[in-house]
Amino acid sequence: LSHMINLYRNTIPLLTWTYDNIQLLNSPHTAKVAKGVTRIRGQKLGLVGLGRIGTAVCNRAKAFGFDIGFYDPFLPPGADKAHGIRRYSSFEDLLSDSDIVSFHCNLTAENKHMLNSTTISKMKFGAKLVNTARGGLIEETVLVAALKDGHVSSAALDVHEVEPYVKDQSALSTLPNVYSLPHVAWFSEQSLEEMWQTAVLEVKTAFTPGAVATALLSCINQSFLPAKLERWNPGCASGQ
């Protein structure tokens, strides 16, 4: 959400003026320096994915006055009514109607480069783009071209096709209308501490008498774990 606000308010470019000690002399001067700053209220925000994170963004974006819609083929009917927002039947419909598009979905073999030369042409001319999900969702060379010709007016990217992001190796680094961050949207001091605590508690759960392997959170090898639990702690695998 902070990326969206920065794109609409041109926060980072204007910050450089402050660092350079350039004073705004009058309204025309302000209009020239702050060109592109847009009022957020009423702008159409298209969310690609309305899972846990997409829903959190949706709830917070409402307070800023965004007119919100989403595309998520995996949600059951009625999700739009439950959240009081618009539902698009296709990714292309979302792109053609949104002033700003924000990605909040997993990367799979099916949706890799879902924003490509064909789909990006469906976007509103001058629309904005935010990606804090996965870099592979966007074909980066196509995005670079769209940012150069103005089809996409600006973009904020916390994730990239190639990570870690290396400035000297990316064409994005030469563009003044894109902000690239090193995959840190998830981070806060509290979230880091929570991640450590959760990992330790799950290990503790696995060794607790009576533990059931299927109850473990975010377990990537669950199909192999019951037998191991049985060896660590007799009776665990069966839940006895």
PDB file of C-alpha atoms in Angstrom:
ATOM      1  CA  LEU A   1       0.000   0.000   0.000  1.00  0.00           C
ATOM      2  CA  SER A   2       2.910   2.340   0.689  1.00  0.00           C
ATOM      3  CA  HIS A   3       4.141   1.735  -2.871  1.00  0.00           C
ATOM      4  CA  MET A   4       0.757   2.769  -4.244  1.00  0.00           C
ATOM      5  CA  ILE A   5       0.772   5.978  -2.246  1.00  0.00           C
ATOM      6  CA  ASN A   6       4.327   6.774  -3.340  1.00  0.00           C
ATOM      7  CA  LEU A   7       3.388   6.323  -6.996  1.00  0.00           C
ATOM      8  CA  TYR A   8       0.350   8.565  -6.692  1.00  0.00           C
ATOM      9  CA  ARG A   9       2.052  11.263  -4.625  1.00  0.00           C
ATOM     10  CA  ASN A  10       5.483  11.150  -6.323  1.00  0.00           C
ATOM     11  CA  THR A  11       6.980  10.951  -2.861  1.00  0.00           C
ATOM     12  CA  ILE A  12      10.460   9.787  -3.854  1.00  0.00           C
ATOM     13  CA  PRO A  13      11.087  12.321  -6.669  1.00  0.00           C
ATOM     14  CA  LEU A  14       9.812  15.149  -4.479  1.00  0.00           C
ATOM     15  CA  LEU A  15      12.052  13.976  -1.664  1.00  0.00           C
ATOM     16  CA  THR A  16      15.085  14.572  -3.870  1.00  0.00           C
ATOM     17  CA  TRP A  17      14.011  18.203  -4.259  1.00  0.00           C
ATOM     18  CA  THR A  18      14.077  18.563  -0.493  1.00  0.00           C
ATOM     19  CA  TYR A  19      17.536  16.994  -0.325  1.00  0.00           C
ATOM     20  CA  ASP A  20      18.711  19.428  -2.998  1.00  0.00           C
ATOM     21  CA  ASN A  21      17.209  22.309  -0.992  1.00  0.00           C
ATOM     22  CA  ILE A  22      15.050  23.471  -3.908  1.00  0.00           C
ATOM     23  CA  GLN A  23      12.193  25.640  -2.669  1.00  0.00           C
ATOM     24  CA  LEU A  24       8.758  25.766  -4.265  1.00  0.00           C
ATOM     25  CA  LEU A  25       8.140  29.420  -5.107  1.00  0.00           C
ATOM     26  CA  ASN A  26       4.454  29.460  -6.029  1.00  0.00           C
ATOM     27  CA  SER A  27       1.550  27.335  -7.268  1.00  0.00           C
ATOM     28  CA  PRO A  28       2.744  27.145 -10.909  1.00  0.00           C
ATOM     29  CA  HIS A  29       6.178  26.096  -9.712  1.00  0.00           C
ATOM     30  CA  THR A  30       4.620  23.444  -7.468  1.00  0.00           C
ATOM     31  CA  ALA A  31       2.530  22.180 -10.379  1.00  0.00           C
ATOM     32  CA  LYS A  32       5.653  21.848 -12.507  1.00  0.00           C
ATOM     33  CA  VAL A  33       7.735  20.098  -9.869  1.00  0.00           C
ATOM     34  CA  ALA A  34       4.923  17.827  -8.679  1.00  0.00           C
ATOM     35  CA  LYS A  35       3.636  16.964 -12.145  1.00  0.00           C
ATOM     36  CA  GLY A  36       1.869  13.630 -12.142  1.00  0.00           C
ATOM     37  CA  VAL A  37       0.700  13.776  -8.525  1.00  0.00           C
ATOM     38  CA  THR A  38      -2.847  12.415  -8.525  1.00  0.00           C
ATOM     39  CA  ARG A  39      -5.689  12.386  -6.041  1.00  0.00           C
ATOM     40  CA  ILE A  40      -6.235   8.814  -4.876  1.00  0.00           C
ATOM     41  CA  ARG A  41      -9.951   8.930  -4.096  1.00  0.00           C
ATOM     42  CA  GLY A  42     -11.979   7.322  -6.847  1.00  0.00           C
ATOM     43  CA  GLN A  43      -9.008   5.710  -8.586  1.00  0.00           C
ATOM     44  CA  LYS A  44      -9.658   2.125  -9.666  1.00  0.00           C
ATOM     45  CA  LEU A  45      -7.370  -0.349  -7.912  1.00  0.00           C
ATOM     46  CA  GLY A  46      -7.173  -3.811  -9.468  1.00  0.00           C
ATOM     47  CA  LEU A  47      -5.932  -6.575  -7.155  1.00  0.00           C
ATOM     48  CA  VAL A  48      -4.602  -9.718  -8.832  1.00  0.00           C
ATOM     49  CA  GLY A  49      -5.294 -12.305  -6.158  1.00  0.00           C
ATOM     50  CA  LEU A  50      -7.534 -11.903  -3.117  1.00  0.00           C
ATOM     51  CA  GLY A  51      -6.040 -14.313  -0.645  1.00  0.00           C
ATOM     52  CA  ARG A  52      -4.779 -13.409   2.812  1.00  0.00           C
ATOM     53  CA  ILE A  53      -2.461 -10.609   1.644  1.00  0.00           C
ATOM     54  CA  GLY A  54      -4.741  -9.331  -1.110  1.00  0.00           C
ATOM     55  CA  THR A  55      -7.603  -9.097   1.366  1.00  0.00           C
ATOM     56  CA  ALA A  56      -5.444  -7.189   3.870  1.00  0.00           C
ATOM     57  CA  VAL A  57      -4.469  -4.704   1.141  1.00  0.00           C
ATOM     58  CA  CYS A  58      -8.105  -4.385   0.090  1.00  0.00           C
ATOM     59  CA  ASN A  59      -9.284  -3.555   3.622  1.00  0.00           C
ATOM     60  CA  ARG A  60      -6.616  -0.896   4.074  1.00  0.00           C
ATOM     61  CA  ALA A  61      -6.997   0.601   0.601  1.00  0.00           C
ATOM     62  CA  LYS A  62     -10.680   1.290   1.231  1.00  0.00           C
ATOM     63  CA  ALA A  63      -9.699   3.906   3.810  1.00  0.00           C
ATOM     64  CA  PHE A  64      -7.881   5.891   1.098  1.00  0.00           C
ATOM     65  CA  GLY A  65     -10.914   5.948  -1.161  1.00  0.00           C
ATOM     66  CA  PHE A  66      -9.777   3.490  -3.823  1.00  0.00           C
ATOM     67  CA  ASP A  67     -12.502   1.987  -6.001  1.00  0.00           C
ATOM     68  CA  ILE A  68     -11.445  -1.652  -5.666  1.00  0.00           C
ATOM     69  CA  GLY A  69     -11.847  -4.663  -7.924  1.00  0.00           C
ATOM     70  CA  PHE A  70     -10.113  -8.028  -8.067  1.00  0.00           C
ATOM     71  CA  TYR A  71      -9.411 -11.050 -10.222  1.00  0.00           C
ATOM     72  CA  ASP A  72      -9.040 -14.435  -8.534  1.00  0.00           C
ATOM     73  CA  PRO A  73     -10.370 -17.508 -10.342  1.00  0.00           C
ATOM     74  CA  PHE A  74      -9.917 -19.683  -7.262  1.00  0.00           C
ATOM     75  CA  LEU A  75     -12.363 -17.875  -4.991  1.00  0.00           C
ATOM     76  CA  PRO A  76     -15.974 -19.097  -4.773  1.00  0.00           C
ATOM     77  CA  PRO A  77     -18.903 -16.974  -5.955  1.00  0.00           C
ATOM     78  CA  GLY A  78     -19.906 -14.259  -3.519  1.00  0.00           C
ATOM     79  CA  ALA A  79     -16.413 -13.164  -2.478  1.00  0.00           C
ATOM     80  CA  ASP A  80     -17.043  -9.782  -4.133  1.00  0.00           C
ATOM     81  CA  LYS A  81     -20.245  -9.291  -2.148  1.00  0.00           C
ATOM     82  CA  ALA A  82     -18.573 -10.341   1.092  1.00  0.00           C
ATOM     83  CA  HIS A  83     -15.899  -7.657   0.652  1.00  0.00           C
ATOM     84  CA  GLY A  84     -18.102  -5.068  -1.040  1.00  0.00           C
ATOM     85  CA  ILE A  85     -15.835  -4.783  -4.081  1.00  0.00           C
ATOM     86  CA  ARG A  86     -16.000  -5.512  -7.800  1.00  0.00           C
ATOM     87  CA  ARG A  87     -15.031  -8.864  -9.294  1.00  0.00           C
ATOM     88  CA  TYR A  88     -13.551  -9.194 -12.789  1.00  0.00           C
ATOM     89  CA  SER A  89     -14.195 -12.326 -14.792  1.00  0.00           C
ATOM     90  CA  SER A  90     -10.770 -12.216 -16.438  1.00  0.00           C
ATOM     91  CA  PHE A  91      -7.295 -10.808 -15.913  1.00  0.00           C
ATOM     92  CA  GLU A  92      -7.653  -8.797 -19.117  1.00  0.00           C
ATOM     93  CA  ASP A  93     -10.876  -7.170 -17.875  1.00  0.00           C
ATOM     94  CA  LEU A  94      -9.097  -6.070 -14.709  1.00  0.00           C
ATOM     95  CA  LEU A  95      -6.198  -4.605 -16.686  1.00  0.00           C
ATOM     96  CA  SER A  96      -8.399  -2.616 -19.050  1.00  0.00           C
ATOM     97  CA  ASP A  97     -10.413  -1.063 -16.232  1.00  0.00           C
ATOM     98  CA  SER A  98      -7.814  -0.352 -13.532  1.00  0.00           C
ATOM     99  CA  ASP A  99      -5.847   2.843 -12.917  1.00  0.00           C
ATOM    100  CA  ILE A 100      -3.366   0.885 -10.815  1.00  0.00           C
ATOM    101  CA  VAL A 101      -2.718  -2.867 -10.744  1.00  0.00           C
ATOM    102  CA  SER A 102      -1.233  -4.692  -7.757  1.00  0.00           C
ATOM    103  CA  PHE A 103      -0.155  -8.352  -7.728  1.00  0.00           C
ATOM    104  CA  HIS A 104      -0.890 -10.596  -4.728  1.00  0.00           C
ATOM    105  CA  CYS A 105      -0.746 -14.167  -6.027  1.00  0.00           C
ATOM    106  CA  ASN A 106       1.608 -17.120  -6.047  1.00  0.00           C
ATOM    107  CA  LEU A 107       3.849 -17.928  -9.001  1.00  0.00           C
ATOM    108  CA  THR A 108       2.982 -21.161 -10.807  1.00  0.00           C
ATOM    109  CA  ALA A 109       3.802 -22.715 -14.157  1.00  0.00           C
ATOM    110  CA  GLU A 110       0.394 -21.567 -15.367  1.00  0.00           C
ATOM    111  CA  ASN A 111       0.684 -17.878 -14.456  1.00  0.00           C
ATOM    112  CA  LYS A 112       4.366 -17.234 -15.157  1.00  0.00           C
ATOM    113  CA  HIS A 113       4.615 -14.040 -17.247  1.00  0.00           C
ATOM    114  CA  MET A 114       0.882 -13.478 -16.947  1.00  0.00           C
ATOM    115  CA  LEU A 115       1.734  -9.844 -17.660  1.00  0.00           C
ATOM    116  CA  ASN A 116       3.321 -10.151 -21.096  1.00  0.00           C
ATOM    117  CA  SER A 117       3.317  -8.349 -24.423  1.00  0.00           C
ATOM    118  CA  THR A 118      -0.281  -9.403 -25.091  1.00  0.00           C
ATOM    119  CA  THR A 119      -1.825  -8.689 -21.702  1.00  0.00           C
ATOM    120  CA  ILE A 120       0.087  -5.486 -20.978  1.00  0.00           C
ATOM    121  CA  SER A 121      -1.461  -3.985 -24.113  1.00  0.00           C
ATOM    122  CA  LYS A 122      -4.846  -4.325 -22.389  1.00  0.00           C
ATOM    123  CA  MET A 123      -3.816  -1.951 -19.595  1.00  0.00           C
ATOM    124  CA  LYS A 124      -5.114   1.591 -19.496  1.00  0.00           C
ATOM    125  CA  PHE A 125      -2.593   3.946 -21.047  1.00  0.00           C
ATOM    126  CA  GLY A 126      -0.757   5.623 -18.167  1.00  0.00           C
ATOM    127  CA  ALA A 127      -1.773   3.063 -15.549  1.00  0.00           C
ATOM    128  CA  LYS A 128       0.475   2.313 -12.575  1.00  0.00           C
ATOM    129  CA  LEU A 129       1.834  -1.052 -11.464  1.00  0.00           C
ATOM    130  CA  VAL A 130       2.873  -2.571  -8.141  1.00  0.00           C
ATOM    131  CA  ASN A 131       4.358  -6.037  -7.641  1.00  0.00           C
ATOM    132  CA  THR A 132       5.162  -7.325  -4.158  1.00  0.00           C
ATOM    133  CA  ALA A 133       4.277 -10.947  -4.980  1.00  0.00           C
ATOM    134  CA  ARG A 134       6.689 -12.759  -7.321  1.00  0.00           C
ATOM    135  CA  GLY A 135       8.938 -11.342 -10.034  1.00  0.00           C
ATOM    136  CA  GLY A 136       8.148 -14.111 -12.528  1.00  0.00           C
ATOM    137  CA  LEU A 137       4.541 -12.949 -12.829  1.00  0.00           C
ATOM    138  CA  ILE A 138       5.769 -10.120 -15.061  1.00  0.00           C
ATOM    139  CA  GLU A 139       7.824 -10.380 -18.229  1.00  0.00           C
ATOM    140  CA  GLU A 140      10.368  -7.744 -17.295  1.00  0.00           C
ATOM    141  CA  THR A 141      11.552  -6.813 -20.796  1.00  0.00           C
ATOM    142  CA  VAL A 142       7.947  -6.077 -21.755  1.00  0.00           C
ATOM    143  CA  LEU A 143       7.476  -3.912 -18.667  1.00  0.00           C
ATOM    144  CA  VAL A 144      10.631  -1.945 -19.478  1.00  0.00           C
ATOM    145  CA  ALA A 145       9.278  -1.122 -22.940  1.00  0.00           C
ATOM    146  CA  ALA A 146       5.896  -0.082 -21.509  1.00  0.00           C
ATOM    147  CA  LEU A 147       7.567   2.186 -18.944  1.00  0.00           C
ATOM    148  CA  LYS A 148       9.645   3.815 -21.665  1.00  0.00           C
ATOM    149  CA  ASP A 149       6.726   4.610 -23.957  1.00  0.00           C
ATOM    150  CA  GLY A 150       4.409   5.686 -21.134  1.00  0.00           C
ATOM    151  CA  HIS A 151       1.854   2.905 -21.490  1.00  0.00           C
ATOM    152  CA  VAL A 152       2.712   2.166 -17.865  1.00  0.00           C
ATOM    153  CA  SER A 153       3.320   5.531 -16.228  1.00  0.00           C
ATOM    154  CA  SER A 154       5.217   4.200 -13.218  1.00  0.00           C
ATOM    155  CA  ALA A 155       5.936   1.015 -11.300  1.00  0.00           C
ATOM    156  CA  ALA A 156       7.048  -0.053  -7.843  1.00  0.00           C
ATOM    157  CA  LEU A 157       8.680  -3.486  -7.695  1.00  0.00           C
ATOM    158  CA  ASP A 158       9.686  -5.301  -4.540  1.00  0.00           C
ATOM    159  CA  VAL A 159      10.343  -8.485  -6.532  1.00  0.00           C
ATOM    160  CA  HIS A 160      12.129  -9.142  -9.838  1.00  0.00           C
ATOM    161  CA  GLU A 161      12.579 -11.934 -12.360  1.00  0.00           C
ATOM    162  CA  VAL A 162      16.198 -12.337 -11.320  1.00  0.00           C
ATOM    163  CA  GLU A 163      16.977 -12.096  -7.618  1.00  0.00           C
ATOM    164  CA  PRO A 164      18.889 -10.806  -5.850  1.00  0.00           C
ATOM    165  CA  TYR A 165      18.312  -7.634  -7.846  1.00  0.00           C
ATOM    166  CA  VAL A 166      21.572  -6.226  -9.216  1.00  0.00           C
ATOM    167  CA  LYS A 167      21.239  -2.644 -10.402  1.00  0.00           C
ATOM    168  CA  ASP A 168      23.974  -2.802 -13.047  1.00  0.00           C
ATOM    169  CA  GLN A 169      22.416  -5.893 -14.619  1.00  0.00           C
ATOM    170  CA  SER A 170      18.842  -4.640 -14.945  1.00  0.00           C
ATOM    171  CA  ALA A 171      17.377  -2.362 -17.618  1.00  0.00           C
ATOM    172  CA  LEU A 172      14.911  -1.171 -14.979  1.00  0.00           C
ATOM    173  CA  SER A 173      17.678   0.697 -13.180  1.00  0.00           C
ATOM    174  CA  THR A 174      17.976   3.245 -15.991  1.00  0.00           C
ATOM    175  CA  LEU A 175      14.330   4.294 -15.812  1.00  0.00           C
ATOM    176  CA  PRO A 176      13.256   7.281 -13.686  1.00  0.00           C
ATOM    177  CA  ASN A 177       9.662   6.053 -13.327  1.00  0.00           C
ATOM    178  CA  VAL A 178      10.325   2.741 -11.586  1.00  0.00           C
ATOM    179  CA  TYR A 179      11.219   2.092  -7.945  1.00  0.00           C
ATOM    180  CA  SER A 180      12.985  -1.199  -7.232  1.00  0.00           C
ATOM    181  CA  LEU A 181      13.359  -2.625  -3.741  1.00  0.00           C
ATOM    182  CA  PRO A 182      15.269  -5.751  -2.608  1.00  0.00           C
ATOM    183  CA  HIS A 183      12.321  -8.047  -1.730  1.00  0.00           C
ATOM    184  CA  VAL A 184      11.611  -6.525   1.684  1.00  0.00           C
ATOM    185  CA  ALA A 185       7.831  -5.959   1.605  1.00  0.00           C
ATOM    186  CA  TRP A 186       7.385  -8.790   4.109  1.00  0.00           C
ATOM    187  CA  PHE A 187       9.863  -7.397   6.610  1.00  0.00           C
ATOM    188  CA  SER A 188       9.377  -5.677   9.911  1.00  0.00           C
ATOM    189  CA  GLU A 189      11.197  -6.306  13.185  1.00  0.00           C
ATOM    190  CA  GLN A 190       7.986  -7.862  14.482  1.00  0.00           C
ATOM    191  CA  SER A 191       7.461 -10.144  11.472  1.00  0.00           C
ATOM    192  CA  LEU A 192      11.049 -11.404  11.683  1.00  0.00           C
ATOM    193  CA  GLU A 193      10.642 -12.257  15.347  1.00  0.00           C
ATOM    194  CA  GLU A 194       7.294 -13.922  14.615  1.00  0.00           C
ATOM    195  CA  MET A 195       8.867 -16.031  11.849  1.00  0.00           C
ATOM    196  CA  TRP A 196      11.568 -17.304  14.207  1.00  0.00           C
ATOM    197  CA  GLN A 197       9.066 -18.046  16.967  1.00  0.00           C
ATOM    198  CA  THR A 198       6.723 -19.877  14.611  1.00  0.00           C
ATOM    199  CA  ALA A 199       9.529 -22.085  13.276  1.00  0.00           C
ATOM    200  CA  VAL A 200      10.681 -23.028  16.779  1.00  0.00           C
ATOM    201  CA  LEU A 201       7.118 -23.747  17.946  1.00  0.00           C
ATOM    202  CA  GLU A 202       6.500 -26.041  14.961  1.00  0.00           C
ATOM    203  CA  VAL A 203       9.637 -28.024  15.742  1.00  0.00           C
ATOM    204  CA  LYS A 204       8.463 -28.261  19.346  1.00  0.00           C
ATOM    205  CA  THR A 205       5.044 -29.456  18.170  1.00  0.00           C
ATOM    206  CA  ALA A 206       6.630 -32.197  16.079  1.00  0.00           C
ATOM    207  CA  PHE A 207       8.339 -33.589  19.200  1.00  0.00           C
ATOM    208  CA  THR A 208       5.297 -33.249  21.458  1.00  0.00           C
ATOM    209  CA  PRO A 209       3.667 -36.542  22.532  1.00  0.00           C
ATOM    210  CA  GLY A 210       0.412 -37.026  20.654  1.00  0.00           C
ATOM    211  CA  ALA A 211       1.352 -34.641  17.833  1.00  0.00           C
ATOM    212  CA  VAL A 212      -0.196 -35.259  14.415  1.00  0.00           C
ATOM    213  CA  ALA A 213       2.010 -34.532  11.399  1.00  0.00           C
ATOM    214  CA  THR A 214      -0.855 -33.084   9.368  1.00  0.00           C
ATOM    215  CA  ALA A 215      -1.369 -30.401  12.016  1.00  0.00           C
ATOM    216  CA  LEU A 216       2.015 -28.822  11.356  1.00  0.00           C
ATOM    217  CA  LEU A 217       1.975 -25.428   9.637  1.00  0.00           C
ATOM    218  CA  SER A 218       3.751 -24.789   6.316  1.00  0.00           C
ATOM    219  CA  CYS A 219       5.209 -28.280   6.275  1.00  0.00           C
ATOM    220  CA  ILE A 220       6.895 -28.878   2.897  1.00  0.00           C
ATOM    221  CA  ASN A 221       7.660 -32.592   3.391  1.00  0.00           C
ATOM    222  CA  GLN A 222       4.467 -33.703   5.108  1.00  0.00           C
ATOM    223  CA  SER A 223       4.164 -36.906   3.043  1.00  0.00           C
ATOM    224  CA  PHE A 224       7.479 -38.116   4.463  1.00  0.00           C
ATOM    225  CA  LEU A 225       7.023 -36.803   7.985  1.00  0.00           C
ATOM    226  CA  PRO A 226       4.662 -39.280   9.695  1.00  0.00           C
ATOM    227  CA  ALA A 227       7.218 -42.118   9.616  1.00  0.00           C
ATOM    228  CA  LYS A 228       9.895 -39.792  10.963  1.00  0.00           C
ATOM    229  CA  LEU A 229       7.611 -38.600  13.729  1.00  0.00           C
ATOM    230  CA  GLU A 230       6.965 -42.209  14.645  1.00  0.00           C
ATOM    231  CA  ARG A 231      10.706 -42.787  15.054  1.00  0.00           C
ATOM    232  CA  TRP A 232      11.221 -39.566  17.030  1.00  0.00           C
ATOM    233  CA  ASN A 233       8.204 -40.012  19.213  1.00  0.00           C
ATOM    234  CA  PRO A 234       6.410 -43.390  19.167  1.00  0.00           C
ATOM    235  CA  GLY A 235       2.670 -42.913  18.649  1.00  0.00           C
ATOM    236  CA  CYS A 236       2.941 -39.424  17.089  1.00  0.00           C
ATOM    237  CA  ALA A 237       2.251 -40.397  13.503  1.00  0.00           C
ATOM    238  CA  SER A 238      -1.020 -42.080  14.353  1.00  0.00           C
ATOM    239  CA  GLY A 239      -2.030 -39.372  16.792  1.00  0.00           C
ATOM    240  CA  GLN A 240      -2.100 -41.792  19.707  1.00  0.00           C
TER     241      GLN A 240
END
